[in-house]
Amino acid sequence: MSQQIFLATTNPAKIHRLSSLFNQLEVDFLTPQDLPGEIEGVEEDGMSHLAVACGKAAGWSRKTSAITIATDGGVLIPVLGKNWESYR
Protein backbone atom coordinates (compact mmCIF):
# COMPACT_ATOMS: atom_id res chain seq x y z
CA MET A 1 0.00 0.00 0.00
CA SER A 2 1.31 3.45 -0.84
CA GLN A 3 1.42 6.40 1.55
CA GLN A 4 -1.94 8.07 2.15
CA ILE A 5 -2.53 11.80 2.42
CA PHE A 6 -5.83 13.07 3.78
CA LEU A 7 -7.00 16.32 2.16
CA ALA A 8 -9.01 17.98 4.91
CA THR A 9 -11.64 19.68 2.78
CA THR A 10 -14.98 18.97 1.17
CA ASN A 11 -14.40 21.71 -1.43
CA PRO A 12 -13.86 20.04 -4.85
CA ALA A 13 -11.69 22.92 -6.12
CA LYS A 14 -9.40 22.67 -3.07
CA ILE A 15 -9.21 18.89 -3.44
CA HIS A 16 -8.13 19.30 -7.07
CA ARG A 17 -5.57 22.01 -6.26
CA LEU A 18 -4.06 20.21 -3.27
CA SER A 19 -3.82 16.87 -5.07
CA SER A 20 -2.16 18.58 -8.05
CA LEU A 21 0.58 19.89 -5.74
CA PHE A 22 1.54 16.33 -4.86
CA ASN A 23 0.78 14.60 -8.17
CA GLN A 24 4.40 13.51 -8.68
CA LEU A 25 4.41 11.56 -5.43
CA GLU A 26 3.20 8.00 -5.26
CA VAL A 27 0.44 8.61 -2.73
CA ASP A 28 -3.23 7.86 -2.39
CA PHE A 29 -5.42 10.84 -1.59
CA LEU A 30 -8.28 10.54 0.84
CA THR A 31 -10.98 13.12 1.50
CA PRO A 32 -13.80 13.37 4.02
CA GLN A 33 -16.03 11.56 1.49
CA ASP A 34 -13.76 8.51 1.88
CA LEU A 35 -14.40 8.24 5.62
CA PRO A 36 -16.97 5.71 6.77
CA GLY A 37 -20.28 7.04 7.98
CA GLU A 38 -21.70 10.52 7.84
CA ILE A 39 -19.35 13.37 7.03
CA GLU A 40 -19.11 15.66 10.01
CA GLY A 41 -16.80 18.62 9.60
CA VAL A 42 -14.55 20.17 12.17
CA GLU A 43 -14.72 23.56 13.84
CA GLU A 44 -13.19 26.35 11.78
CA ASP A 45 -12.26 28.82 14.45
CA GLY A 46 -9.19 30.96 14.95
CA MET A 47 -7.82 34.46 14.85
CA SER A 48 -5.80 33.93 11.67
CA HIS A 49 -5.85 31.79 8.54
CA LEU A 50 -2.91 29.83 9.91
CA ALA A 51 -4.74 29.11 13.17
CA VAL A 52 -7.85 27.98 11.29
CA ALA A 53 -5.81 25.72 8.98
CA CYS A 54 -3.95 24.18 11.93
CA GLY A 55 -7.22 23.58 13.75
CA LYS A 56 -8.77 21.94 10.70
CA ALA A 57 -5.73 19.71 10.18
CA ALA A 58 -5.74 18.66 13.85
CA GLY A 59 -9.49 18.04 13.89
CA TRP A 60 -9.58 16.01 10.68
CA SER A 61 -6.44 14.05 11.63
CA ARG A 62 -8.34 12.61 14.59
CA LYS A 63 -10.68 10.95 12.07
CA THR A 64 -7.97 9.22 10.01
CA SER A 65 -4.53 7.68 10.42
CA ALA A 66 -3.24 9.35 7.23
CA ILE A 67 -1.02 12.41 7.06
CA THR A 68 -3.48 15.31 7.01
CA ILE A 69 -3.22 18.55 5.04
CA ALA A 70 -5.55 21.52 5.54
CA THR A 71 -5.64 25.05 4.20
CA ASP A 72 -7.54 28.20 4.92
CA GLY A 73 -7.55 31.31 2.83
CA GLY A 74 -9.47 34.49 2.88
CA VAL A 75 -11.38 36.37 0.30
CA LEU A 76 -10.36 39.97 -0.11
CA ILE A 77 -13.25 42.40 -0.56
CA PRO A 78 -11.55 45.77 -1.10
CA VAL A 79 -14.72 47.86 -0.94
CA LEU A 80 -15.24 46.81 2.69
CA GLY A 81 -11.78 48.01 3.69
CA LYS A 82 -11.10 47.67 7.42
CA ASN A 83 -14.67 46.46 8.01
CA TRP A 84 -13.80 43.07 6.52
CA GLU A 85 -11.88 40.37 8.36
CA SER A 86 -11.39 37.44 5.99
CA TYR A 87 -10.88 34.90 8.75
CA ARG A 88 -14.30 35.55 10.28
Coordinates of C-alpha atoms in Angstrom, one line a residue:
M1 CA 0.0 0.0 0.0
S2 CA 1.3 3.5 -0.8
Q3 CA 1.4 6.4 1.5
Q4 CA -1.9 8.1 2.1
I5 CA -2.5 11.8 2.4
F6 CA -5.8 13.1 3.8
L7 CA -7.0 16.3 2.2
A8 CA -9.0 18.0 4.9
T9 CA -11.6 19.7 2.8
T10 CA -15.0 19.0 1.2
N11 CA -14.4 21.7 -1.4
P12 CA -13.9 20.0 -4.9
A13 CA -11.7 22.9 -6.1
K14 CA -9.4 22.7 -3.1
I15 CA -9.2 18.9 -3.4
H16 CA -8.1 19.3 -7.1
R17 CA -5.6 22.0 -6.3
L18 CA -4.1 20.2 -3.3
S19 CA -3.8 16.9 -5.1
S20 CA -2.2 18.6 -8.1
L21 CA 0.6 19.9 -5.7
F22 CA 1.5 16.3 -4.9
N23 CA 0.8 14.6 -8.2
Q24 CA 4.4 13.5 -8.7
L25 CA 4.4 11.6 -5.4
E26 CA 3.2 8.0 -5.3
V27 CA 0.4 8.6 -2.7
D28 CA -3.2 7.9 -2.4
F29 CA -5.4 10.8 -1.6
L30 CA -8.3 10.5 0.8
T31 CA -11.0 13.1 1.5
P32 CA -13.8 13.4 4.0
Q33 CA -16.0 11.6 1.5
D34 CA -13.8 8.5 1.9
L35 CA -14.4 8.2 5.6
P36 CA -17.0 5.7 6.8
G37 CA -20.3 7.0 8.0
E38 CA -21.7 10.5 7.8
I39 CA -19.3 13.4 7.0
E40 CA -19.1 15.7 10.0
G41 CA -16.8 18.6 9.6
V42 CA -14.5 20.2 12.2
E43 CA -14.7 23.6 13.8
E44 CA -13.2 26.4 11.8
D45 CA -12.3 28.8 14.5
G46 CA -9.2 31.0 15.0
M47 CA -7.8 34.5 14.8
S48 CA -5.8 33.9 11.7
H49 CA -5.9 31.8 8.5
L50 CA -2.9 29.8 9.9
A51 CA -4.7 29.1 13.2
V52 CA -7.8 28.0 11.3
A53 CA -5.8 25.7 9.0
C54 CA -4.0 24.2 11.9
G55 CA -7.2 23.6 13.8
K56 CA -8.8 21.9 10.7
A57 CA -5.7 19.7 10.2
A58 CA -5.7 18.7 13.8
G59 CA -9.5 18.0 13.9
W60 CA -9.6 16.0 10.7
S61 CA -6.4 14.1 11.6
R62 CA -8.3 12.6 14.6
K63 CA -10.7 11.0 12.1
T64 CA -8.0 9.2 10.0
S65 CA -4.5 7.7 10.4
A66 CA -3.2 9.3 7.2
I67 CA -1.0 12.4 7.1
T68 CA -3.5 15.3 7.0
I69 CA -3.2 18.6 5.0
A70 CA -5.5 21.5 5.5
T71 CA -5.6 25.0 4.2
D72 CA -7.5 28.2 4.9
G73 CA -7.6 31.3 2.8
G74 CA -9.5 34.5 2.9
V75 CA -11.4 36.4 0.3
L76 CA -10.4 40.0 -0.1
I77 CA -13.3 42.4 -0.6
P78 CA -11.5 45.8 -1.1
V79 CA -14.7 47.9 -0.9
L80 CA -15.2 46.8 2.7
G81 CA -11.8 48.0 3.7
K82 CA -11.1 47.7 7.4
N83 CA -14.7 46.5 8.0
W84 CA -13.8 43.1 6.5
E85 CA -11.9 40.4 8.4
S86 CA -11.4 37.4 6.0
Y87 CA -10.9 34.9 8.7
R88 CA -14.3 35.5 10.3

